[in-house]
Each structure stands twice: as C-alpha cells, then as structure tokens.
Short mmCIF file of C-alpha atoms and ligand atoms in Angstrom, two decimals:
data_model
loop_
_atom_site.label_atom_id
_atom_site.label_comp_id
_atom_site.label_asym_id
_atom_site.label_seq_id
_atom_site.Cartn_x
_atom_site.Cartn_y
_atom_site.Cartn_z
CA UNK A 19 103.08 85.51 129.03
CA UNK A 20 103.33 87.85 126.02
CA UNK A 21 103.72 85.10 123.78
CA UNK A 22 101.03 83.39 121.22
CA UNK A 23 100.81 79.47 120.91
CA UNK A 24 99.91 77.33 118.41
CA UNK A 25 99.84 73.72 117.48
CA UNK A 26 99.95 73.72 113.59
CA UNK A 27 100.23 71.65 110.52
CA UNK A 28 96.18 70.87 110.69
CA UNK A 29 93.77 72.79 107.64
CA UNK A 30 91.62 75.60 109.05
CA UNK A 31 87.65 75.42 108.38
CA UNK A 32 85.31 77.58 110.37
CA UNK A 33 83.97 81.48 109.88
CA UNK A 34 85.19 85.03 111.76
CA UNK A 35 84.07 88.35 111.64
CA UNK A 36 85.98 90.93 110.68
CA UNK A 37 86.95 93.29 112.94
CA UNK A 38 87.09 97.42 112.34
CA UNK A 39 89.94 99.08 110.44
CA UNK A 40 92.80 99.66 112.77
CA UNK A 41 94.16 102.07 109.62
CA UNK A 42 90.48 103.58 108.92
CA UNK A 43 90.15 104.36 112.79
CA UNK A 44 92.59 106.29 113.95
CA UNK A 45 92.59 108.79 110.83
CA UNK A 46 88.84 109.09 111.76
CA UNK A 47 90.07 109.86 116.15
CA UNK A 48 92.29 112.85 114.75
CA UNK A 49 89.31 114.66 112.61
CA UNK A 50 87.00 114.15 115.49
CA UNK A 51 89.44 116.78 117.04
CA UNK A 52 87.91 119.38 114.44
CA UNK A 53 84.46 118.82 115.75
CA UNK A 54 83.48 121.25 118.30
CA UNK A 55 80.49 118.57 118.83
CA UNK A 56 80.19 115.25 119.55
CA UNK A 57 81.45 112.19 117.29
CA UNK A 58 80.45 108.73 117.50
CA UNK A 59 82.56 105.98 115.67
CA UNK A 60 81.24 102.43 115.68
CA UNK A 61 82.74 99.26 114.97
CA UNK A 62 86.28 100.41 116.23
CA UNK A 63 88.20 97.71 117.20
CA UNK A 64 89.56 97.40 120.35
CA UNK A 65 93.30 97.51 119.88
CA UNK A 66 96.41 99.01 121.30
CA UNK A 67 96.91 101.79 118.89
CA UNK A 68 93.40 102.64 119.32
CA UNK A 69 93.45 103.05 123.06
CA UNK A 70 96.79 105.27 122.79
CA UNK A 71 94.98 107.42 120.32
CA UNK A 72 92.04 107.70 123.34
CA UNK A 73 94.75 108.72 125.58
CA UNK A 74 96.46 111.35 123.45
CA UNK A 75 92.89 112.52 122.85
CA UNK A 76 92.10 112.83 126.43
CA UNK A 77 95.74 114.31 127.39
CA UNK A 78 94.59 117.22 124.95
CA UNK A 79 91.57 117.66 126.54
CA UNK A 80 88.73 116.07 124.91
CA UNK A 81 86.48 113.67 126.52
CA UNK A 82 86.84 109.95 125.38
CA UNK A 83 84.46 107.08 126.37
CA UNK A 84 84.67 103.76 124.86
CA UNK A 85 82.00 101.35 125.03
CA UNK A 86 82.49 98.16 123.78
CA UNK A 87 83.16 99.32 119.82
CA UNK A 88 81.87 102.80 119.95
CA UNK A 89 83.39 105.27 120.97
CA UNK A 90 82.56 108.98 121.53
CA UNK A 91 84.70 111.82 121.08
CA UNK A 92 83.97 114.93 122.50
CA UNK A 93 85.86 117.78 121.51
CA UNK A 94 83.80 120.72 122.18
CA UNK A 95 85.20 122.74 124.81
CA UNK A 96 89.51 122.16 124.47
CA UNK A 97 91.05 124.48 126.59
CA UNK A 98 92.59 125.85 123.18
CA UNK A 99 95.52 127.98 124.52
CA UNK A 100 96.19 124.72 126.60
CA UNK A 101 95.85 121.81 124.06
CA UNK A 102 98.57 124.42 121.95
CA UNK A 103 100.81 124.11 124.62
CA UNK A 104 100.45 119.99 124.73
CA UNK A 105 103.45 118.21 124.47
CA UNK A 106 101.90 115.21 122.06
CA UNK A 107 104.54 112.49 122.36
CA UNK A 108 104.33 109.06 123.04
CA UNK A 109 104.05 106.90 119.75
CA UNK A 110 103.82 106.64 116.11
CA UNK A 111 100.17 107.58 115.31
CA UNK A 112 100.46 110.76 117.16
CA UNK A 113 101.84 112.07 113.90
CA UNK A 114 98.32 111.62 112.99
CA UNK A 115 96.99 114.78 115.12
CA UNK A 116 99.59 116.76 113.76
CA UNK A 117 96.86 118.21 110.85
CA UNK A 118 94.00 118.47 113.14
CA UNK A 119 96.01 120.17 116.10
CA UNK A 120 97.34 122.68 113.59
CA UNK A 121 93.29 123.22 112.15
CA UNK A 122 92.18 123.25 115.53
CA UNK A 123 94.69 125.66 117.51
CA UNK A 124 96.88 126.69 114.86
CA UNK A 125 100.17 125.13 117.05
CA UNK A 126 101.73 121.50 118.27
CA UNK A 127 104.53 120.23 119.82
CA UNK A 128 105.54 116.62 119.32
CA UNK A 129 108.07 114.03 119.15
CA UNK A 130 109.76 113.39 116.21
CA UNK A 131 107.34 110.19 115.55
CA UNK A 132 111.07 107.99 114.86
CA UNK A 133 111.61 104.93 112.50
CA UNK A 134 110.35 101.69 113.52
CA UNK A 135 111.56 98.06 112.36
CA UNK A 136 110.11 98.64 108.36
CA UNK A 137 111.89 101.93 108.09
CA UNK A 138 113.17 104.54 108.90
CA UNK A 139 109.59 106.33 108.55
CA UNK A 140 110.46 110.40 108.39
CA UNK A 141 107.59 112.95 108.18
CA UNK A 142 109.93 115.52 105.77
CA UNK A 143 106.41 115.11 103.28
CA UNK A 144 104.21 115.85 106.47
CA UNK A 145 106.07 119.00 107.07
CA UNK A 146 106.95 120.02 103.38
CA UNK A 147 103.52 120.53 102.23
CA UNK A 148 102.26 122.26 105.96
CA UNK A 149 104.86 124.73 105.00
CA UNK A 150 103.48 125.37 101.97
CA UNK A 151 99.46 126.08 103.73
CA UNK A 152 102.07 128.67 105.81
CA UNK A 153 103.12 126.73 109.02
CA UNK A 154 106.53 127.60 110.28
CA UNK A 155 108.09 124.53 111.71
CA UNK A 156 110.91 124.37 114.75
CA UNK A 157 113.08 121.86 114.42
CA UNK A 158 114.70 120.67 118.42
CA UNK A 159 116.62 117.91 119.38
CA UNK A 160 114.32 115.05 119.18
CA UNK A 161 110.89 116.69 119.05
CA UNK A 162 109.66 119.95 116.73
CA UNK A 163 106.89 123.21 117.01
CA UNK A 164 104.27 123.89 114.71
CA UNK A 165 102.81 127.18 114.09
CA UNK A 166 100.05 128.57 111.97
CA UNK A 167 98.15 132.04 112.31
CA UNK A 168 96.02 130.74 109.46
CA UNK A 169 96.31 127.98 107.63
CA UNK A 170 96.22 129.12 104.07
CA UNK A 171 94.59 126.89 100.88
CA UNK A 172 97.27 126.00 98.24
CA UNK A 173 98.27 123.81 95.45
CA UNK A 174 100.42 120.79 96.94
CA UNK A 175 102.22 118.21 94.91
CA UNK A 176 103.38 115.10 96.63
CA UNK A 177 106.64 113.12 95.31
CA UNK A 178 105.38 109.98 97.44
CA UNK A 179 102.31 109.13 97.45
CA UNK A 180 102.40 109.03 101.48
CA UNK A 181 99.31 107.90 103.21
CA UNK A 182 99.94 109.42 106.39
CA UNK A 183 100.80 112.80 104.72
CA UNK A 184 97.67 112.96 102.56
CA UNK A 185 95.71 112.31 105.62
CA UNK A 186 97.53 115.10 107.54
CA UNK A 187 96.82 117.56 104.28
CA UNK A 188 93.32 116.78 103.94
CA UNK A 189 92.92 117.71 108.10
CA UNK A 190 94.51 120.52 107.90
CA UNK A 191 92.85 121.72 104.78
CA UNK A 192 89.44 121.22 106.02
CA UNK A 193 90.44 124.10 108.33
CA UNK A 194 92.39 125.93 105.76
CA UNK A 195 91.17 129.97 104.62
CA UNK A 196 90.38 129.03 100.70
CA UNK A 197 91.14 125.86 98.65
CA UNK A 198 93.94 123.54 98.74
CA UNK A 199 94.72 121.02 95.44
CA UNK A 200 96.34 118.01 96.46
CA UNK A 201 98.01 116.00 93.98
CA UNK A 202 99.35 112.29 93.57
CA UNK A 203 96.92 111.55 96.87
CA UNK A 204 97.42 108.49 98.37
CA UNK A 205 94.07 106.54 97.02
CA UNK A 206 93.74 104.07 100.36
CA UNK A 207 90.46 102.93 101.03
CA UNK A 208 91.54 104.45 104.22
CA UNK A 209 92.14 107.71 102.64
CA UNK A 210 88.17 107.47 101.14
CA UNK A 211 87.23 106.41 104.82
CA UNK A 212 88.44 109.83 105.91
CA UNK A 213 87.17 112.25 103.50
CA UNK A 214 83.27 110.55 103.87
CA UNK A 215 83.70 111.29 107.39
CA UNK A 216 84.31 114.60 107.38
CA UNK A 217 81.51 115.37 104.43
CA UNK A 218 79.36 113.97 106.47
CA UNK A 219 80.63 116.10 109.30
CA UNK A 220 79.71 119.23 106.71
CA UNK A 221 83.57 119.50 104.34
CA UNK A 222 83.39 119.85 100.65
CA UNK A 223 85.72 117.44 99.54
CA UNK A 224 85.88 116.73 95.81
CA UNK A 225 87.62 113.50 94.07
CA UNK A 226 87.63 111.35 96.83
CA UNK A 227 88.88 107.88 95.51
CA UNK A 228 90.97 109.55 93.21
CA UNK A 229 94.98 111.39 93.06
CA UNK A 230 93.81 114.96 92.95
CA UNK A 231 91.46 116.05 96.11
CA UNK A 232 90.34 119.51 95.84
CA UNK A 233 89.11 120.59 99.78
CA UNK A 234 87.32 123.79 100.43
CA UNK A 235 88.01 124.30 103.82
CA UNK A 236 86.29 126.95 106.68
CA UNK A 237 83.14 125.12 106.10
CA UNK A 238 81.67 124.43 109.82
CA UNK A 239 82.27 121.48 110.74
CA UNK A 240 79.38 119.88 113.04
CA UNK A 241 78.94 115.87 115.02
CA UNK A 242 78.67 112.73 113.32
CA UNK A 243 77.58 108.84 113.70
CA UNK A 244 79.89 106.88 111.68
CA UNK A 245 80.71 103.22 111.58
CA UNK A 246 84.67 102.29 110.49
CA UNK A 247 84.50 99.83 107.68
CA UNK A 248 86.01 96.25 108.07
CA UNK A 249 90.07 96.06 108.16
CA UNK A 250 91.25 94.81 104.67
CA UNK A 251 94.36 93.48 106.35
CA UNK A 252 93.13 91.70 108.98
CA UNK A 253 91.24 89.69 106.18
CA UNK A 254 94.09 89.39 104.09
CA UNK A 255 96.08 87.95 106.92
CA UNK A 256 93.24 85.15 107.23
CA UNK A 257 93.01 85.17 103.47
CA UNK A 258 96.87 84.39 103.52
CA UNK A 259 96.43 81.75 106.67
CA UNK A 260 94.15 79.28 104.73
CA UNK A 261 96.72 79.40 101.60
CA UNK A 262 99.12 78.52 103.73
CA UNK A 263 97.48 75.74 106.03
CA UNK A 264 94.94 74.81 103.51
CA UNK A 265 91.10 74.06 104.34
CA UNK A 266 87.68 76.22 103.99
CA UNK A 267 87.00 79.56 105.88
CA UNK A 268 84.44 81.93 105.76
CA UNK A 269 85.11 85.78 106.45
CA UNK A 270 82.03 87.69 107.34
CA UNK A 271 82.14 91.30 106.89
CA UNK A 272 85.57 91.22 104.72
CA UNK A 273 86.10 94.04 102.17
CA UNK A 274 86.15 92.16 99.26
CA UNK A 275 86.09 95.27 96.95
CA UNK A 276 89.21 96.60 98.70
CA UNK A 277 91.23 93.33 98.54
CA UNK A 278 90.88 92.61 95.29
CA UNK A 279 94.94 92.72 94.64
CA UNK A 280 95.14 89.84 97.04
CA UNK A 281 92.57 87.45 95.98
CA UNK A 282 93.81 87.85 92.35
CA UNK A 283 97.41 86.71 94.11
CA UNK A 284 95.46 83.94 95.96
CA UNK A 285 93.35 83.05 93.13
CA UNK A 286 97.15 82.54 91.25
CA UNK A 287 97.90 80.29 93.95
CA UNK A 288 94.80 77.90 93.44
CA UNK A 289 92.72 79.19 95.48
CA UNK A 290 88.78 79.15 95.05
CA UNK A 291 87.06 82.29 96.18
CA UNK A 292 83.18 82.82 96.63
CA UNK A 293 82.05 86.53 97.41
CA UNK A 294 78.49 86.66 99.08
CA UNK A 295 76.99 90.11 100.47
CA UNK A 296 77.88 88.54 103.75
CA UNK A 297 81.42 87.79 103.64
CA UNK A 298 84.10 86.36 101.59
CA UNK A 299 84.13 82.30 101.26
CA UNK A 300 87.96 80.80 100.79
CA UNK A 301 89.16 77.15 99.53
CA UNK A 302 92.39 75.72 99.17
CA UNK A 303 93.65 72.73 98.94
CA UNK A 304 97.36 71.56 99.79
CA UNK A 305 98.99 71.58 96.32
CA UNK A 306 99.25 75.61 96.13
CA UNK A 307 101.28 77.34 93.24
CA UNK A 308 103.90 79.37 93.96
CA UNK A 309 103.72 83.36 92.33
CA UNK A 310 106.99 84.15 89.86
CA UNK A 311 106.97 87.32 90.67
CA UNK A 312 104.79 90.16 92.43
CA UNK A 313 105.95 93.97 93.94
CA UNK A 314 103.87 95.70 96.75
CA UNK A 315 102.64 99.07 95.05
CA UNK A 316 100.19 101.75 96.34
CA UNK A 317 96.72 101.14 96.35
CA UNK A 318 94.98 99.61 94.28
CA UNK A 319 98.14 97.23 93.60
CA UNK A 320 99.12 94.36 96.23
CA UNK A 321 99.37 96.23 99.56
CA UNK A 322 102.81 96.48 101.51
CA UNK A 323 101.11 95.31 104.62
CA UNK A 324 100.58 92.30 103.14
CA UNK A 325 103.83 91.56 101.89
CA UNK A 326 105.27 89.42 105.28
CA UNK A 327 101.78 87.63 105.17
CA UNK A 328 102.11 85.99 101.55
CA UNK A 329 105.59 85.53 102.53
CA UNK A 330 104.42 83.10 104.72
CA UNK A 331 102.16 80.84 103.17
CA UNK A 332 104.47 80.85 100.16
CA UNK A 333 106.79 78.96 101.80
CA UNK A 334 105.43 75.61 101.27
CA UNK A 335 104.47 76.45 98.11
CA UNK A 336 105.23 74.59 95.15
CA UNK A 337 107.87 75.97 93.17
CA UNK A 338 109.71 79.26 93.14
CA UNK A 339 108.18 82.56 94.26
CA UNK A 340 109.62 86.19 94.25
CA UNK A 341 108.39 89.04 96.61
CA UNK A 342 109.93 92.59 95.54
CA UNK A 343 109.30 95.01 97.99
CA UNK A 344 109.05 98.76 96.90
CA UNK A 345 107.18 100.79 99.60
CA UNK A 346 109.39 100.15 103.26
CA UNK A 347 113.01 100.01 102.73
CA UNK A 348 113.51 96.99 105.89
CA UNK A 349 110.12 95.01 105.17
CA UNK A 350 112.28 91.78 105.29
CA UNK A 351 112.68 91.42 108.87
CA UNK A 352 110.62 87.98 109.32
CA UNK A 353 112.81 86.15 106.88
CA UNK A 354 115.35 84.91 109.42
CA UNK A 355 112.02 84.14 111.88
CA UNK A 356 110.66 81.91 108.88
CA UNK A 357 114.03 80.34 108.08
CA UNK A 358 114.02 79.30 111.66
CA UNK A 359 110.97 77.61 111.01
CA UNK A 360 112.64 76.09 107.29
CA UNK A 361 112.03 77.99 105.57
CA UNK A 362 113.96 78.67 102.18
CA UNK A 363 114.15 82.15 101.73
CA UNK A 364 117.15 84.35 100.27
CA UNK A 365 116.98 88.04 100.00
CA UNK A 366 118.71 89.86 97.15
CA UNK A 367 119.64 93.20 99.01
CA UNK A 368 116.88 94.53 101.32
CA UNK A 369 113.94 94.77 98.12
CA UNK A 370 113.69 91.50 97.04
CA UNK A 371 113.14 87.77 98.61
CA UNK A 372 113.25 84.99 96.56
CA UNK A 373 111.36 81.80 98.37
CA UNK A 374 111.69 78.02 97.73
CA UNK A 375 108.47 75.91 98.32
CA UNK A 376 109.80 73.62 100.55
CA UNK A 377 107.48 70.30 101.84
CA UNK A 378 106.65 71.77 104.95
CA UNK A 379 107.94 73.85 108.57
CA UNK A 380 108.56 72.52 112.03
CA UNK A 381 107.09 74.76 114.83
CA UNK A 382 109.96 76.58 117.11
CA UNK A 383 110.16 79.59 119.35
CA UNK A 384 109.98 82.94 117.23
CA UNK A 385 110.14 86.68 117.93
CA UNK A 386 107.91 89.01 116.30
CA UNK A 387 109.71 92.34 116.13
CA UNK A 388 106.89 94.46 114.50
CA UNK A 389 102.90 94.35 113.26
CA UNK A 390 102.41 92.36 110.26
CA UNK A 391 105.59 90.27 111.05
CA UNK A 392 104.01 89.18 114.03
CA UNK A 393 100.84 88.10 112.48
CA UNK A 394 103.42 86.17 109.44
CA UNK A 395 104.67 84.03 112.04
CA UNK A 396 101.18 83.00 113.28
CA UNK A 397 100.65 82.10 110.14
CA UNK A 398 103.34 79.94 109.81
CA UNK A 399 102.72 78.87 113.00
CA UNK A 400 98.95 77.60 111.56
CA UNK A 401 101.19 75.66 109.10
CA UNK A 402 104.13 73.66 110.76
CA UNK A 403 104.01 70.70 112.08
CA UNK A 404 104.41 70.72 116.13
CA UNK A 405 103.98 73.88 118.57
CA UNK A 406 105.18 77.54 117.95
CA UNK A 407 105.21 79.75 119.81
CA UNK A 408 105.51 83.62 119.06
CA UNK A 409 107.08 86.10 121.42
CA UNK A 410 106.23 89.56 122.00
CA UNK A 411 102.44 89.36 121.26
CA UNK A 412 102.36 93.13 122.18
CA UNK A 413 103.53 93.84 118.59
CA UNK A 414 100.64 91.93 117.46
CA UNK A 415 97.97 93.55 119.79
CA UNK A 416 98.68 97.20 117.91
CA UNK A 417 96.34 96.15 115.20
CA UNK A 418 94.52 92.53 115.49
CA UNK A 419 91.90 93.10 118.30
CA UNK A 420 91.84 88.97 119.14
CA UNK A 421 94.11 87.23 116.76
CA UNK A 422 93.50 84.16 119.23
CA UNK A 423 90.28 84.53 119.41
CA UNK A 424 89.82 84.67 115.58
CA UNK A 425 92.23 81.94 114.61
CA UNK A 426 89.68 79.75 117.35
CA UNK A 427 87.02 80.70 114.90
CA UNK A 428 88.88 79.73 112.17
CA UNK A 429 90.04 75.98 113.66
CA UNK A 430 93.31 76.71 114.34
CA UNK A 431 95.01 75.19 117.87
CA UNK A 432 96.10 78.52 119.36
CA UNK A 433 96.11 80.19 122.30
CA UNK A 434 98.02 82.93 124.99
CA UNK A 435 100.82 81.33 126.86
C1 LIG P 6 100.46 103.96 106.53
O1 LIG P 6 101.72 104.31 107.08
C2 LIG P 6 99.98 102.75 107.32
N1 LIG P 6 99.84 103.11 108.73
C3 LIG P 6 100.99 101.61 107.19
O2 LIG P 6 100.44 100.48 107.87
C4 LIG P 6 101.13 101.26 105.71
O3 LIG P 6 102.11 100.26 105.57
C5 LIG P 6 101.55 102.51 104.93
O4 LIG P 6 100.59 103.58 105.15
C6 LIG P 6 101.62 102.25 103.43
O5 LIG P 6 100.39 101.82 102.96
C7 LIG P 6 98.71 103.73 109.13
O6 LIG P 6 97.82 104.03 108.35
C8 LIG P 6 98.59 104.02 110.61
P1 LIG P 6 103.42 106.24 104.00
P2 LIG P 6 102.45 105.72 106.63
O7 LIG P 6 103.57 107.63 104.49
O8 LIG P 6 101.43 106.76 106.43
C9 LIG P 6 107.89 107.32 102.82
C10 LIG P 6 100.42 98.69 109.38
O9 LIG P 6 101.01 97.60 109.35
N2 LIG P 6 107.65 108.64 103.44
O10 LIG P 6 102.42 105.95 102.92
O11 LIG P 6 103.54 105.97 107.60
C11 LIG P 6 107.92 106.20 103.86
O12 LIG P 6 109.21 106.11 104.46
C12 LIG P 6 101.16 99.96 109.02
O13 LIG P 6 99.20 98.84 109.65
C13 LIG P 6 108.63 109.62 103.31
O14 LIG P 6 109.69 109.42 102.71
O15 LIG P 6 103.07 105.28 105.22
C14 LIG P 6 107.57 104.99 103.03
O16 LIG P 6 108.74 104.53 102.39
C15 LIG P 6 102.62 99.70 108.75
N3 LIG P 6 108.40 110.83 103.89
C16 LIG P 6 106.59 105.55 101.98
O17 LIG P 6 106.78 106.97 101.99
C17 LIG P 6 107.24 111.11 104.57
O18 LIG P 6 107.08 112.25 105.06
C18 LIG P 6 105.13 105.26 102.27
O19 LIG P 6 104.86 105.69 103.58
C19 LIG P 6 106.27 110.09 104.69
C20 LIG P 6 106.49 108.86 104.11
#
C-alpha cells in the first residue's frame, strides 16, 4: 500500500494548483519559535515534513494547530529552562531549529541531523559560523550541545553557499546583541521567504535577495499573518512531466519568476510556455530536443532539486543530453530505477550522467529511495507505455502534499495501490 500507480505513455492536458513551499515552510515554523506571540502561516501544505516540524514544535512546548493550510504557532509562554533541556531529535529538518532554539534559550541538544541518500549532508558550516556569534558546541557520540550566554553580532563568511546554514545564521542573528554580516548568502527564493517574514515580524534585515545580508538583531520581535508562496519544485516537477509525456497543462499559482532556470531548459527542449498572472501555461509536443549539456548551480542557476526530474523526461529525448551535477555528491541514485524502465543512461563517476534519447520506456516496478527521485520515477511513470508502479510513496509524501491527486488534475492514469 505505500506504493504509487500509474498507467502511462498517454499526453497530459488539464490544470493544478500549486501547492505551498515545502522549502519556504518549514524555515518560516523555526522563526515562529522567536515570536513570543502568535504566528499564522497560510497556504502550508500539508506534508510529512511539515507535520514533523508541528511535532518538534509542540515537543518544545509551543502550541500548534493546523487547520486545513493554516497553521498557528504559538510560542509565547515556552517553559524556557525546559525547551533548553529538549532533546530535539528525530529527523533532518530539526537542524532547522537549531538557530531559533539558540536565539530563543541560548542552548539545544540534538541529533547529529545524518546523511541521507544525496549526501552525506554535515552541518560543520551550521556550527562554524555559530561559533563565531560565540556558541560553544559539545560534540557526543551521535548527537551534540549548544550553548550561548549571548549570541554576539559578527562578520561571517561562508565557503558554501549552504541554504540551510544561511537560514540558521539569519535566526540566530535576529536574536544576536549588535550586527552580524553574512557573506556569500545562499540567494533561495526560500532564503527571501524567510527574511520578509521576520521584517514583517519587526527585524531589520538589509540585502535580502542578495549574497551579503546585514541583520540588526535585539529588535522585538512581535506576531504575524503570512501566506508561504507557491513551491517552485513542485511546479518544476509538473513542468518536467509534460516534457516528458507531452500534451498541454496549466499551472495555477506557479512561481514563474523563481523558475526561470527551468523554463529556459524546457524552452531548449521545444517547449512553448505562456505566463499569465494566474499561472504558468505549458506545450509540448512529442519530438523534444535533447540539452548538450547543463550543471545544477545555486540559485538563480538550474536548481539541484530538479536535477532527477529533467533526468527523466530526457530520456526519450531526441539525441544526446548531459546532466553534471555539482551541489549533492550521490544525486544519481534514480539512474539504475530509470534504466529499469530503458532507459539509456551512463554516469561518468558520481557528477555527471550522460543520457541517450531512446524511443520510449516500458512501465515496471520501481523503488524510490529519496524525495525528488521519487517524484522522477512518477514521471517516467507518466511516460512509459504499460503500468508502473513506485514503491515507498512515503519518500514522496515529505514534500508533494497529493502527487496523485495533482497528476489526476493533470490527466495522468494514477493512483495509490
Ligand atoms: C536545502 O538543503 C534544501 N532543503 C534541499 O532540498 C536543497 O537541495 C538544498 O538546500 C540545495 O538547494 C531544505 O530547504 C529543507 P545546502 P540544505 O546546505 O540546506 C554542503 C529537497 O529535495 N554543506 O545548501 O541541506 C552540502 O553537503 C531538498 O527539497 C556542507 O558541506 O542544502 C551540499 O553539498 C533536498 N556543510 C551543499 O553544501 C554544511 O554545513 C549544499 O547544501 C552544510 C552544507
């Protein structure tokens, strides 16, 4: 039963909505933990990683309702001394309350958040720059302390510019005595996402958008209403669907300034694209080109999450395509799932897939083994001729709130078996 179905090798037409941005959101949960008020965040999609984040929320203390897509966050009276003593373990994103824990009580203990399929994933850039704002870090078999008296503004330099880091920096700054410079920022819409929230919440934050973010923090911080913008993946993966299967969709609500990497990679396939204020309209027809070469790079360039889900609909096609891969060092996992399907993929060392249009794939049983590999086989799925089916759907579930649901929308035969 944790397995996704599809009949395939039909073109999608039809229209979805967008859903909220599983990357946007849970950013957003951790700064609510700053508040000593009241947040409301609308449009959050209802996903796995999202309910984990309620229940780390709630095992810290603060009260969590979710209705529907809003949810409300309230983190005004935390049992401080107790939420310091919290053990916050339990998954990847947890990482993400590392900043505001440390703003909030000045001390966390938590699991070392541990590599996943796409990497190895360490936090060394997390840690490194919390050092620097004066937090004294013990390091234990499997899990660490974090300790701050007061977190102190300073000038930070990253070597990567690491999403999740940045996003940690900029909580913990907020809180910070003084000003903190952060350089070589990520620059994720994601990252933008964040900083609006808290201004609006009452932080000076200056250069959002850009590498450098200079954050004055120990300004009060007070409640907010605030609605998470539309998930640029999730539209790329639908984006990447109809260049695969071919046919007309329409995607109401997508991002189209934040995906413009991808349509110019769609566009290169043959693809027509119409932008309207309501949504993003896509055609392509079956004869679609293959791209010579193209690297994932940090925003704005052609984003890593969308590496396994052009992957996919390149494999039919026509002519010779090459994927380099420069952000995850095991992004590659899906190939053997795709050559299953007949694909013609070889990798050259674990950066760089070269794929041969071939005429088409035959449906099989697959295994998705992480996120956006998941949602690569559905794709392919869309596209091969006969039923596939694609096991553990749980992977899938972190971040697409009804992938069924939406591919229904879109045309597609699929459904839960
Ligand atoms: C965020 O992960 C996203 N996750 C990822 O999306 C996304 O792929 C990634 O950014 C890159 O855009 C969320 O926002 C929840 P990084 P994050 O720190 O923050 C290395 C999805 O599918 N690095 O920017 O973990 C790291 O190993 C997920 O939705 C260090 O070396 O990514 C990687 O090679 C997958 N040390 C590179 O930096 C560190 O301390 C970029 O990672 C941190 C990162």
């Amino acid at each position: 039963m944790d397995a996704i179905h599809i009949r395939g090798g039909n073109a999608l037409f039809g229209e979805t909505r967008i859903q909220g941005s599983k990357n946007a959101v849970l950013p957003l949960m951790a700064a609510a933990l700053l508040i000593k008020d009241i947040c409301i965040i609308e449009n959050c999609p209802c996903i796995s990683d999202v309910h984990h984040m309620q229940q780390l929320l709630r095992g810290i203390g603060c009260k969590v309702k979710c209705s529907g897509h809003t949810l409300t966050i309230d983190a005004r009276n935390i049992e401080e001394d107790i939420m310091a003593g919290e053990n916050v373990t339990g998954m990847r994103s947890s990482i993400m309350l590392l900043g505001a824990m440390l703003g909030r009580v000045g001390e966390v203990t938590m699991d070392y958040p541990g590599g996943c399929v796409i990497g190895e994933r360490p936090i060394d850039l997390h840690l490194n720059a919390l050092r620097r704002m004066g937090v004294s870090v013990y390091e234990k078999e499997g899990y660490f302390t974090a300790r701050v008296k007061t977190l102190e503004g300073t000038v930070i330099r990253l070597p990567i510019s690491s999403v999740g880091a940045t996003e940690n920096i900029i909580l913990a700054a907020v809180m910070a005595k003084g000003v903190t410079v952060l350089q070589n920022a990520a620059k994720e819409p994601e990252i933008i996402t964040l900083c609006e929230f808290l201004r609006e919440a009452g932080a000076v934050i200056e250069g959002i958008g850009g590498a450098v973010l200079i954050i004055q923090g120990g300004h009060s911080l007070h409640g907010i209403r605030f609605r998470v913008p539309p998930d640029r993946i999730v539209a790329g993966t639908y984006l990447m669907s109809v260049m695969g299967a071919g046919g007309h969709i329409f995607l109401e609500d997508a991002p189209v300034a934040q995906m413009r990497s991808m349509l110019k990679v769609a566009e290169d396939m043959g693809a027509e694209i119409d932008v309207s204020r309501e949504g993003l309209s896509i055609i392509a027809d079956e004869n679609r080109r293959a791209i010579p070469y193209l690297k994932t790079e940090v925003y704005p360039g052609f984003p890593t999450d969308m590496q396994s889900l052009l992957m996919a609909a390149l494999t039919t096609a026509a002519g010779v395509s090459v994927i380099e891969e420069t952000i995850f060092e095991n992004r590659f996992r899906i190939v053997d799932q795709l050559k299953k399907m007949g694909a013609c993929i070889e990798l050259q060392g674990n950066r760089q897939a070269v794929i041969v249009g071939v005429d088409g794939l035959l449906g099989c049983e697959v295994d998705a083994e992480e996120l956006r590999g998941g949602a690569a086989l559905v794709i392919a799925g869309c596209m091969a001729l006969g039923e596939t089916v694609v096991n553990n759907r749980h992977f899938i579930e972190r971040g697409y709130e009804d992938i069924c649901r939406d591919y229904q929308n879109l045309g597609a035969n699929v459904y839960i078996g």
